[in-house]
Coordinates of C-alpha atoms and ligand atoms in Angstrom, one line a residue:
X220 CA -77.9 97.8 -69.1
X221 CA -78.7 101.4 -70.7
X222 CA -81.1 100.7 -73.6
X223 CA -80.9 97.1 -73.0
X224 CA -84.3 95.8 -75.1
X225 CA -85.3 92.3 -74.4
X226 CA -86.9 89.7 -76.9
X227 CA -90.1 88.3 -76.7
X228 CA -88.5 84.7 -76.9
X229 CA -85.4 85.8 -74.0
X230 CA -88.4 87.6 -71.8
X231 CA -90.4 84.3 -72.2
X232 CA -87.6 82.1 -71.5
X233 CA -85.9 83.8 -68.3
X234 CA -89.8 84.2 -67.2
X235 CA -90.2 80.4 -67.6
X236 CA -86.8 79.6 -66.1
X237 CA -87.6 81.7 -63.1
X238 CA -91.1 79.6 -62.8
X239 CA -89.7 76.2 -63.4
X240 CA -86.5 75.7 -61.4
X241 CA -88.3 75.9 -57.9
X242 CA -89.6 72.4 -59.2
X243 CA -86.2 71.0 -59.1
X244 CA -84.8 70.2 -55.7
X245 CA -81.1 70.8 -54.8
X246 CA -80.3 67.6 -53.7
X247 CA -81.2 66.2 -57.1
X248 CA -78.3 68.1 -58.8
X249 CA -74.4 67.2 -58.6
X250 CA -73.4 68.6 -55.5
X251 CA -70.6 70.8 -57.2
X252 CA -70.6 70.2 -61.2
X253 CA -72.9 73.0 -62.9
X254 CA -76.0 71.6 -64.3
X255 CA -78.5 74.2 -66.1
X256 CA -80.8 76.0 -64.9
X257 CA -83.5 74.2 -65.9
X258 CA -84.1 71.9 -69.6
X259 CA -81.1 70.9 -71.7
X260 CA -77.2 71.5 -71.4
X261 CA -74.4 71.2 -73.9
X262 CA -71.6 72.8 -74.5
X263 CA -69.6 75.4 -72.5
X264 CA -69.1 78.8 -73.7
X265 CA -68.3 82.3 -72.9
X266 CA -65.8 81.1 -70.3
X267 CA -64.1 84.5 -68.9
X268 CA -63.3 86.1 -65.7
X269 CA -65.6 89.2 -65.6
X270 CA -65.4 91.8 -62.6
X271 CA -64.0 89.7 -59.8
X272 CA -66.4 86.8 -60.7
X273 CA -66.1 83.5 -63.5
X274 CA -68.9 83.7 -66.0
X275 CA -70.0 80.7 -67.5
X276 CA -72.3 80.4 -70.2
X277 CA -73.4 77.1 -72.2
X278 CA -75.7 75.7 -75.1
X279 CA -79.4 75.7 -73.3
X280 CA -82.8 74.9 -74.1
X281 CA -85.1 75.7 -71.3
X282 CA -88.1 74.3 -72.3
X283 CA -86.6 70.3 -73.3
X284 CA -84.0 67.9 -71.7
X285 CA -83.4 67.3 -75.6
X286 CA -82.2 69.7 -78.1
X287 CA -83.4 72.4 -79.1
X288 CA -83.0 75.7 -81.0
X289 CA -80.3 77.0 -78.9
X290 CA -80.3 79.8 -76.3
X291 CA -77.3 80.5 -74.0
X292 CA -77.9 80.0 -69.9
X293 CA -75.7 81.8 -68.0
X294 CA -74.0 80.8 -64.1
X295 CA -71.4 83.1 -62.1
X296 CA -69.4 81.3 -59.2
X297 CA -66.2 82.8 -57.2
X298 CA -64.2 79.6 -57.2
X299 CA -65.7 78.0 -60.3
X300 CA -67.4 75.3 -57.9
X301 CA -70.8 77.0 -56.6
X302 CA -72.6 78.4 -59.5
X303 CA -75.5 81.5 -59.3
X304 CA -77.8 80.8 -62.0
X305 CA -78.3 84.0 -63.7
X306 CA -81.1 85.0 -66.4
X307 CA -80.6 83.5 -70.2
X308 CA -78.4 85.6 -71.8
X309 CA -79.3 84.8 -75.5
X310 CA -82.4 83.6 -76.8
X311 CA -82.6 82.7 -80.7
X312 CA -85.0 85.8 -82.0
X313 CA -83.0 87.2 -85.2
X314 CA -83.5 86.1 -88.6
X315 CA -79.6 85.3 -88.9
X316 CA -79.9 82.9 -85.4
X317 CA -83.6 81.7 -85.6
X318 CA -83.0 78.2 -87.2
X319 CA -80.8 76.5 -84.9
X320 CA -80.5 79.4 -82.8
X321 CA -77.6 80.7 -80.6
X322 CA -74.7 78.3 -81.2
X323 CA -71.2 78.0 -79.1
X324 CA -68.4 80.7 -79.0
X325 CA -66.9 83.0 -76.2
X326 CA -66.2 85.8 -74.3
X327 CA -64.0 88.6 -73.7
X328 CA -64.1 91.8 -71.6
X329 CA -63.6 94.9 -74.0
X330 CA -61.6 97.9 -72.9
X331 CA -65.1 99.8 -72.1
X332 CA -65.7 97.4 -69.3
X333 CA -68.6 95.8 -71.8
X334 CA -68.2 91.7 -71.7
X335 CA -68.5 90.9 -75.7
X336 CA -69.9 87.4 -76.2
X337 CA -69.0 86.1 -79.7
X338 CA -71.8 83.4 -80.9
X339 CA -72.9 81.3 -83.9
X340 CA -75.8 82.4 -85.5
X341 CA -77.3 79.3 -87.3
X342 CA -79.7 80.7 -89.4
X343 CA -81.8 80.2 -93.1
X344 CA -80.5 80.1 -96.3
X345 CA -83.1 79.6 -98.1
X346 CA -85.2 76.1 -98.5
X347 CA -84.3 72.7 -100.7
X348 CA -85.7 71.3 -103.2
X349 CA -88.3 68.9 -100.7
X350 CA -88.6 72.5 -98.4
X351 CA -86.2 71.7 -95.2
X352 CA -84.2 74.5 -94.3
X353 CA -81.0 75.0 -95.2
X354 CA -78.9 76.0 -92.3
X355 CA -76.4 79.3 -92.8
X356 CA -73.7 79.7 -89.9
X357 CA -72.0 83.3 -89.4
X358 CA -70.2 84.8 -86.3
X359 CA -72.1 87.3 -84.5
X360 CA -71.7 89.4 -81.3
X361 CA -73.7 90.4 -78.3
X362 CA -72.5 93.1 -76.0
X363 CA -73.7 93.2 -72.1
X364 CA -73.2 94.0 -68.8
X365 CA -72.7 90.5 -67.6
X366 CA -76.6 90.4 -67.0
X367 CA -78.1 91.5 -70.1
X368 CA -76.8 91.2 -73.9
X369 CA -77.7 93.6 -76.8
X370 CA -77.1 91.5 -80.1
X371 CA -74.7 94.0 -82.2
X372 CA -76.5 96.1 -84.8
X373 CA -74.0 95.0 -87.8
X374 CA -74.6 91.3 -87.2
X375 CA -73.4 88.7 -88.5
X376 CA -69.5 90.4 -88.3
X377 CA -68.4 87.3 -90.0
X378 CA -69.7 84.9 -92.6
X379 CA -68.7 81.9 -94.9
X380 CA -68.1 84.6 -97.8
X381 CA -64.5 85.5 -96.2
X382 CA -63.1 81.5 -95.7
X383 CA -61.2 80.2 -98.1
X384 CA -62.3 79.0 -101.4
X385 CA -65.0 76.0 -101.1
X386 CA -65.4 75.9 -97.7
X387 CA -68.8 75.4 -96.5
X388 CA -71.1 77.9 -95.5
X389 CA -73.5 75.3 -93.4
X390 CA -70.3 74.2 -90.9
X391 CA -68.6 77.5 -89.8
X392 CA -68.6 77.3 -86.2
X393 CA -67.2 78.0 -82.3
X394 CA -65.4 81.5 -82.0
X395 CA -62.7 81.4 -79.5
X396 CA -61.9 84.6 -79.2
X397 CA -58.7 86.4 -77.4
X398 CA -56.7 89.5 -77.2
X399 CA -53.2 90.0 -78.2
X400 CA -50.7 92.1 -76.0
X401 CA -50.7 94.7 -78.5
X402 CA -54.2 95.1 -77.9
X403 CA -55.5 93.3 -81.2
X404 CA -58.3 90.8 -81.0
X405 CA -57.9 86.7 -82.8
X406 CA -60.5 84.3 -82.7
X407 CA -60.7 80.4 -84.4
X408 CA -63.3 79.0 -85.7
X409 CA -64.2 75.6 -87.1
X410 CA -65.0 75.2 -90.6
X411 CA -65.9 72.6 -93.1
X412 CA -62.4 72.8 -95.3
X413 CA -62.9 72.5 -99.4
X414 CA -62.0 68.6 -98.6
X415 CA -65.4 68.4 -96.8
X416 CA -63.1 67.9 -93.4
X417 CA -62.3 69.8 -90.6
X418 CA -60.1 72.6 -90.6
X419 CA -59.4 75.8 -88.1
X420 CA -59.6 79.4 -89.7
X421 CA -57.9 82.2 -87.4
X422 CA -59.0 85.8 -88.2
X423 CA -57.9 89.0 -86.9
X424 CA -59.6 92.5 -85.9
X425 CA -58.3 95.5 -84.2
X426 CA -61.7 96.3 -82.4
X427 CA -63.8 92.9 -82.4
X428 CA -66.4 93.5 -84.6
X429 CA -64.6 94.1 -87.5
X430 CA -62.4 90.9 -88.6
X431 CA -60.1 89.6 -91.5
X432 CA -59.4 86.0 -92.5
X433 CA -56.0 85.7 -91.3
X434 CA -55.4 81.6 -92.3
X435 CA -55.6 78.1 -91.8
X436 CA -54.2 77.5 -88.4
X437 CA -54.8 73.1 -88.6
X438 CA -56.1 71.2 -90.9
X439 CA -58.1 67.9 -90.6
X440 CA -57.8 66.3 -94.0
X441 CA -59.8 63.7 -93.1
X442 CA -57.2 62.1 -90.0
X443 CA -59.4 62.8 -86.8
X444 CA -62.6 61.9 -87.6
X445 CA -64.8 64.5 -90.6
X446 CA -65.6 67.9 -88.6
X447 CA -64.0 70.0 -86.0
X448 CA -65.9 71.5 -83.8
X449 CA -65.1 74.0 -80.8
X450 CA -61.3 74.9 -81.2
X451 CA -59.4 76.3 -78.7
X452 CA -55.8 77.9 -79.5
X453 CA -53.2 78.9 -76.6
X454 CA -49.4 78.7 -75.3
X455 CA -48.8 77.0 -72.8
X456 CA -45.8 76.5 -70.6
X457 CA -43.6 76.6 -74.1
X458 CA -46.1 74.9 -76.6
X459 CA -48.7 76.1 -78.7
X460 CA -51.9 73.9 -77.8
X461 CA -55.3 73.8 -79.9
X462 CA -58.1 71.9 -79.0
X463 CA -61.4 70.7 -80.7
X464 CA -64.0 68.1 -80.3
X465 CA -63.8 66.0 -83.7
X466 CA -67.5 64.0 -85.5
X467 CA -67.4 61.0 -86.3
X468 CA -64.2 59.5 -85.4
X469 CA -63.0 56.1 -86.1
X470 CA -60.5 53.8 -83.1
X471 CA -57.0 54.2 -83.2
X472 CA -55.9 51.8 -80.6
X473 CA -56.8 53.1 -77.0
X474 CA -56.2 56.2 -78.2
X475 CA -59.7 57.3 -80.3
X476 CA -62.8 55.9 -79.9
X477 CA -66.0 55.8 -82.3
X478 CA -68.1 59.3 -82.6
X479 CA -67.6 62.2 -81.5
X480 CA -64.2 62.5 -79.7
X481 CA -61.7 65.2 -78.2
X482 CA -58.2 65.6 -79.6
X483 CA -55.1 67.7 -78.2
X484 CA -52.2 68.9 -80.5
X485 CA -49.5 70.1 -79.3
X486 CA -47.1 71.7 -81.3
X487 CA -45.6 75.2 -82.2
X488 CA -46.9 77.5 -84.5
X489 CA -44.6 77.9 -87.4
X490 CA -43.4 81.4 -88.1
X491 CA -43.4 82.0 -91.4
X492 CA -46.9 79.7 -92.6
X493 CA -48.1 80.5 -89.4
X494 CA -49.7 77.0 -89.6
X495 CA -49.5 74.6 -86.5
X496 CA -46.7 71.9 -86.5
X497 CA -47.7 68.9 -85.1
X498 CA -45.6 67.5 -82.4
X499 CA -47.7 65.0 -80.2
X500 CA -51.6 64.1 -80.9
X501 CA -53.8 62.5 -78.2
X502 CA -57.5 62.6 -76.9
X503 CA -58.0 64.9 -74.2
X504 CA -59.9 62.6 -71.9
X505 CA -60.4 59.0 -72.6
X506 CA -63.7 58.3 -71.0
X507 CA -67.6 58.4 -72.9
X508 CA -68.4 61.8 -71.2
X509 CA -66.2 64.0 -72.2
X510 CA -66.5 66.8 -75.3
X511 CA -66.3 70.6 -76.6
X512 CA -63.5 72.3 -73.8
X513 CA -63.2 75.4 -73.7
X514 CA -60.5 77.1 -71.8
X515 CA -59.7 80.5 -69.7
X516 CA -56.6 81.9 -68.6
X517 CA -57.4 83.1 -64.8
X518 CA -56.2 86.4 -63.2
X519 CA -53.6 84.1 -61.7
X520 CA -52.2 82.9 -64.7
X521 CA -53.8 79.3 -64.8
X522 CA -54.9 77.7 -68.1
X523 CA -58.3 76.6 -66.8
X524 CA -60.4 74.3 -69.0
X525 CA -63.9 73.7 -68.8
X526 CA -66.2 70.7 -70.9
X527 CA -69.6 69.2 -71.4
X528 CA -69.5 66.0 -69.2
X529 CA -72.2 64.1 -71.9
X530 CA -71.3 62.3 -75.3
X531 CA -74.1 62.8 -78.4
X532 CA -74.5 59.1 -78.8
X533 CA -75.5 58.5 -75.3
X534 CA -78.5 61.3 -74.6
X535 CA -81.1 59.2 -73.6
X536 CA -81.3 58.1 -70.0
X537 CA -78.1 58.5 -68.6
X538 CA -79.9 59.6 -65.5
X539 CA -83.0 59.6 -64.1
X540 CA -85.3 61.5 -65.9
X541 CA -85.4 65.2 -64.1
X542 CA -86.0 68.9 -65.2
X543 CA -82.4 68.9 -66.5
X544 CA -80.3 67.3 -67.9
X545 CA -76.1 68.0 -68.6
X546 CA -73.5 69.1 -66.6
X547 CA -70.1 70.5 -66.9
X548 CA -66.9 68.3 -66.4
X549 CA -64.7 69.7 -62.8
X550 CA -62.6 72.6 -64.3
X551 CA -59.0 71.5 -64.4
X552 CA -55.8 73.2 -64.6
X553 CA -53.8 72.3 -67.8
X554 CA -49.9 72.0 -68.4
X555 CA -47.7 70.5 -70.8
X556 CA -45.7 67.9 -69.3
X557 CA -43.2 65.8 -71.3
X558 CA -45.2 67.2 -74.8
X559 CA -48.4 65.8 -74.0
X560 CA -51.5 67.9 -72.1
X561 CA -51.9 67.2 -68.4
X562 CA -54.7 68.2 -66.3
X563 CA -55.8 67.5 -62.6
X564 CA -58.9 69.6 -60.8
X565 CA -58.7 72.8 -59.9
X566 CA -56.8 73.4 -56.8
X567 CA -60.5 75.1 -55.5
X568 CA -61.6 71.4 -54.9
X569 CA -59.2 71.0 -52.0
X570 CA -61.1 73.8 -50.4
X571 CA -64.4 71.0 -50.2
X572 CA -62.5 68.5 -48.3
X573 CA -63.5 67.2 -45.0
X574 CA -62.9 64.5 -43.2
X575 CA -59.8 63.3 -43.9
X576 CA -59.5 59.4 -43.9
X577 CA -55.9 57.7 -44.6
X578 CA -54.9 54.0 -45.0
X579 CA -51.2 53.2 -45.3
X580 CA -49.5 49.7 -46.5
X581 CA -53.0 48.1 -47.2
X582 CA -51.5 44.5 -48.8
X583 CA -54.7 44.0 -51.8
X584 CA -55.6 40.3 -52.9
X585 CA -58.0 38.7 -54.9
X586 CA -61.0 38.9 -52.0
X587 CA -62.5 42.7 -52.4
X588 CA -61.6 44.9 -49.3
X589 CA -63.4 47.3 -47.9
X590 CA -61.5 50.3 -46.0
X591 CA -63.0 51.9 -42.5
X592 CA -64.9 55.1 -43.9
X593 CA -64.0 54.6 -47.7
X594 CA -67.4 55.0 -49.2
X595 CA -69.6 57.9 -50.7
X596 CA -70.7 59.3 -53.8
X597 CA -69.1 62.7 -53.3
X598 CA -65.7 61.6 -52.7
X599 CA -61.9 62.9 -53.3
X600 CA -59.6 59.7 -53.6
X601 CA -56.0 59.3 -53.9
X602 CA -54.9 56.4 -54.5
X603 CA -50.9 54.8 -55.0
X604 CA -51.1 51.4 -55.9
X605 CA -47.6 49.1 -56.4
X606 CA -46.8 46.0 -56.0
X607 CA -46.5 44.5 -52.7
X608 CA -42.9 42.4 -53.6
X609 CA -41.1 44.5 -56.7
X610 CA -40.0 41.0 -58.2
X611 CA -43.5 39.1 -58.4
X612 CA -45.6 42.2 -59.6
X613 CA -49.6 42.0 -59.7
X614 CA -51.5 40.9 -62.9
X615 CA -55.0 43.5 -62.1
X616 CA -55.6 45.9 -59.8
X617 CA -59.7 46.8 -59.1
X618 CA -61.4 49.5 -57.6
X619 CA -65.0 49.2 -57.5
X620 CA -66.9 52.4 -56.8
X621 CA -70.9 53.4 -56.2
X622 CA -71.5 49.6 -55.1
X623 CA -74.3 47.5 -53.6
X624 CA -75.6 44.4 -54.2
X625 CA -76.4 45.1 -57.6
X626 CA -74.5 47.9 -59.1
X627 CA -71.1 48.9 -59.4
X628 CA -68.8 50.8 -61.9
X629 CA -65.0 50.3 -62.1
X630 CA -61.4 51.0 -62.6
X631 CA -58.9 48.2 -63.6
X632 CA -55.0 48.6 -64.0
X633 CA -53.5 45.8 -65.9
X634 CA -49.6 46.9 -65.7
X635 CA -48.4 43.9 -68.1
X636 CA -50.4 45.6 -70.5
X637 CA -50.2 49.2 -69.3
X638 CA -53.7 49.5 -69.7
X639 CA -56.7 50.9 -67.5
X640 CA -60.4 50.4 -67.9
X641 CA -63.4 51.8 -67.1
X642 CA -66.3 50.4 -66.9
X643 CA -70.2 51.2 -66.1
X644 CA -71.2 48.0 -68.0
X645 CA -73.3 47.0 -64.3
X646 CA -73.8 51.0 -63.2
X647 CA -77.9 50.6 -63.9
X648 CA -78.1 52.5 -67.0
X649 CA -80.7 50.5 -69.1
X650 CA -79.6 52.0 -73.0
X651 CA -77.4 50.2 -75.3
X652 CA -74.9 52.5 -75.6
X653 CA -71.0 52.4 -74.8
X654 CA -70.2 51.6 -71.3
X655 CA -66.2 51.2 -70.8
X656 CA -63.4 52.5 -72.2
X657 CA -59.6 51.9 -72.1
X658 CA -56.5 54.2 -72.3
X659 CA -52.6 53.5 -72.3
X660 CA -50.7 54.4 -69.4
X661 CA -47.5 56.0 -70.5
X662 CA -44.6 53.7 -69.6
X663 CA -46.6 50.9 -68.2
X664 CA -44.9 51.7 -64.8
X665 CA -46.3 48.9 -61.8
X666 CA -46.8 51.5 -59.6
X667 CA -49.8 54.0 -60.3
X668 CA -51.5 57.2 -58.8
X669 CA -55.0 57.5 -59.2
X670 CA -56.9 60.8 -58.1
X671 CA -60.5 59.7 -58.3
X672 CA -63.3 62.4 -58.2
X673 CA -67.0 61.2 -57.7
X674 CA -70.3 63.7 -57.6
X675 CA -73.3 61.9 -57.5
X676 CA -74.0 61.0 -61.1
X677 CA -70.3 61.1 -62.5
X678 CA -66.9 59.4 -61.8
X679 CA -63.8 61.5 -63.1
X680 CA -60.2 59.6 -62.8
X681 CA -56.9 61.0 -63.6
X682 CA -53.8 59.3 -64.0
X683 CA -50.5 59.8 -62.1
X684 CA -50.4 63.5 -61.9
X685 CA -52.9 64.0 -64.5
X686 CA -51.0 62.5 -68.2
X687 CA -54.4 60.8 -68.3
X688 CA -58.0 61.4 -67.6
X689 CA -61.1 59.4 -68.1
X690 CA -64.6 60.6 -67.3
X691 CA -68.0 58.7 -67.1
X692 CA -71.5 59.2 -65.6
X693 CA -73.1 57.1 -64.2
X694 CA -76.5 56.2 -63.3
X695 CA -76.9 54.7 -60.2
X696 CA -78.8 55.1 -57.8
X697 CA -77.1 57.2 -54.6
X698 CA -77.5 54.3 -52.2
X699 CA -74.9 52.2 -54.1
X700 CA -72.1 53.9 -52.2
X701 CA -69.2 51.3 -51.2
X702 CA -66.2 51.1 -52.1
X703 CA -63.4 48.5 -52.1
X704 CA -60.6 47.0 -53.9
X705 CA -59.2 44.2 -55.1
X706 CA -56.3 42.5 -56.8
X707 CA -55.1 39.5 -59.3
X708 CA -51.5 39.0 -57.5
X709 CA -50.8 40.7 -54.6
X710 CA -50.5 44.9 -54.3
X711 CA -49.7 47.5 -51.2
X712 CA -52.2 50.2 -51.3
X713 CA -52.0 53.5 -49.7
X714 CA -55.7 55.6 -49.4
X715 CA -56.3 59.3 -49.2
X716 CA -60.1 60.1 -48.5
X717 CA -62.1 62.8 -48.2
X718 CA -65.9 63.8 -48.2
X719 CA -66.6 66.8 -50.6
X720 CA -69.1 69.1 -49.3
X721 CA -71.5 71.6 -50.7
X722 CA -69.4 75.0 -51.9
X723 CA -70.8 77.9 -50.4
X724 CA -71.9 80.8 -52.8
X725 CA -70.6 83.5 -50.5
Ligands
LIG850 C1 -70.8 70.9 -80.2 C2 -71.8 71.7 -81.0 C3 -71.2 73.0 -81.5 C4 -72.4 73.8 -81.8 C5 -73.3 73.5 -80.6 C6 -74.8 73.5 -81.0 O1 -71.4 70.1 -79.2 O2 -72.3 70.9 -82.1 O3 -70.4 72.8 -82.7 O4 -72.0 75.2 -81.8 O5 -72.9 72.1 -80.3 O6 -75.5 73.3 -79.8

């Protein structure tokens, strides 16, 4: 890019990127989520479409598979399923993003043909008392090329000074950024409200680098766990939808789980306050892997939402211990079915298909089956299980995937209780950390869809047609690759199959 000057810290790191990642071999990766480049992954951001091409960006430190002051990696793909590494795009080297460094935010393409990335800075604010740092968060912007990134001469364009009246200047986070059809820019952000909660703050500009606090779009007040982080606000198919990843959550039921969590509202924005009105709240994805979505609204019209497939209380040795570590959730395609968020992989995935394998009117008992050429680790499933006599339905309904003598995770539909389970209690992971989950289904029905994605290191399951998803990685290791299914009572069970193959970067 013309006048493009590059950092010592982003020259040092895209030189040590370059050096490092021939030490990590392909077939140690997921064989279609994105991992980074090399070092540490977290959370998605500057998801856009960008001259014929998906850009991807996400929280990166090159040098550590643990955290780190924050740089952003960067990865282009045509379908959103084989990634190009490209160089770091933002390395922390300015007094306002030193500290913490480069945190989350987003992307749009400006009406120059410039891609505008729109950060968190976490910088200093001076020291306390005992000399730690105290950590100042302001919006900032980066202007490229979709290679290289000038930081904007009049950062930060937003800080804490503008929020309402005692919100914090410490937890002011996560620009999602979008244009208006008149042209006019919006972006929320996640702030720590005067009530020490989480609330999301929409502001407004007319050329992106110079904004107004517009107002309170949702507030927390202490319902969904303390802070919000990463919000996402959008329409969709009738409904206005925000997202964020919620701290610190405590259970409700099936529906929330301890730490951090995701949470959907949908609603409609009320005209005259403006403010969302809640109509239906639920977590996004009901597995341990799952956090800070971001979303993208494709040249086709698809709301396309992307995640970190990790949780913050289970970093250490999910694994093995590699060069990397992270990795991105499958994008999915969102609706609004019914007032609640449904999702189901994007429709890209069918392109990876081979091998079709199909069992019809399989009757399921208590002894574990095991279907010619259902196995792998890199498998598309589809799955309708019912009950074999409509009068005498079944009590449980197992599948148990990436199995061998020793490990195994699992799926269990109980429909008295119109439950389902996952669980990666005997997957090999060797940390004390949580290892199954449980959602509702809606309506308890006896018979059930199951759409069953597997990549190496993760399972992802969504629930007929998508109302539900739960996500989980596992650990095991890749020779654990059976598959069978089994059944308290007795169930019919009808099998889709297919191998997923490498995507082609072409
Ligand atoms: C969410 C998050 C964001 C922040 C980033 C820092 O996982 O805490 O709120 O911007 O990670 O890496």
């Amino acid at each position: 890019m013309n006048g493009f000057v590059e950092s010592d810290a982003l020259a040092k790191a895209r030189s040590y990127e370059e050096r490092m990642e021939a030490f990590i071999d392909r077939k140690d990766r997921p064989c279609f989520h994105l991992t980074p480049r090399v070092g540490w992954m977290n959370d998605p951001n500057g998801f856009a479409y960008y001259k014929g091409e998906y850009h991807l960006f996400y929280q990166y430190s090159p040098y550590t598979t643990t955290w780190a002051p924050m740089h952003w990696g960067h990865a282009v793909s045509k379908d959103l399923l084989a990634w190009r590494h490209l160089s770091c795009a933002l390395a922390p080297d300015m007094p306002y993003d030193k500290l913490g460094g480069c945190f989350s935010g987003s992307a749009i393409e400006l009406p120059d043909g410039h891609l505008l990335l729109m950060y968190t800075g976490a910088g200093e604010n001076g020291r306390r008392k005992d000399g730690s740092p105290i950590e100042h968060q302001t919006q900032c912007a980066a202007v490229g090329d979709g290679e290289d990134f000038q930081k904007y001469e009049g950062n930060p364009i937003i800080d804490a000074s503008s929020l309402p009246e005692g919100s914090s200047a410490e937890n002011f986070r996560d620009p999602k950024i979008w244009r208006e059809e008149d042209g006019t820019y919006r972006a929320v952000i996640a702030s720590m409200g005067p009530d020490k909660s989480g609330q999301i703050v929409l502001y407004r500009s007319d050329d992106a680098f110079s904004w107004t606090f517009d107002r309170v779009v949702s507030r927390n007040s202490w319902r969904y766990g303390i802070m919000w982080e990463c919000p996402d606000l959008f329409s969709l198919d009738g409904k206005d939808v925000l997202l964020v990843s919620p701290q610190d959550m405590l259970p409700e039921g099936h529906e929330f789980y301890s730490g951090n969590g995701t949470l959907c509202i949908v609603g409609h924005l009320d005209e005259e306050t403006g403010e969302l009105v809640e109509e239906t709240l639920a977590s996004i994805d009901h597995g341990t892997d799952f956090y800070a979505t971001q979303t993208l609204l494709a040249p086709d019209g698809r709301r396309i939402m992307v995640a970190w497939m990790q949780n913050w209380d289970a970093i250490a040795g999910s694994i093995p211990p590699q060069r990397w570590f992270g990795q991105m959730a499958t994008p999915r395609e969102l609706s609004v079915r019914d007032g609640r968020l449904c999702q189901w992989p994007i429709r890209e995935l069918e392109g990876l298909r081979r091998n079709r394998v199909d069992h019809r009117g399989v009757v399921v008992t208590r002894k574990p089956i095991e279907l010619g050429s259902v196995r792998g680790r890199v498998v598309d499933l589809l799955l309708d299980i019912r009950p074999e006599d409509e009068e005498n339905p079944y009590q449980e309904f197992v599948v148990w995937l990436a199995q061998n003598e020793r490990f195994h995770s699992s799926v269990r539909y109980r429909p008295e209780h119109g439950t389902l389970e996952m669980s990666r209690i005997h997957a090999g992971c060797r940390r004390a950390y949580v290892h199954h989950r449980k959602c509702d289904v809606p309506g308890a029905p006896t018979e059930l869809n199951l759409r069953i994605v597997l990549d190496n290191h993760s399972i992802e399951v969504f629930v007929n047609g998508g109302i539900q998803a739960l996500t989980m990685t596992i650990p095991t290791e890749l020779s654990a690759e059976r598959i069978t299914f089994s059944c308290r009572g007795r169930a019919m069970l009808d099998v889709e199959k297919y191998e997923l193959v490498e995507p082609k970067d072409d």
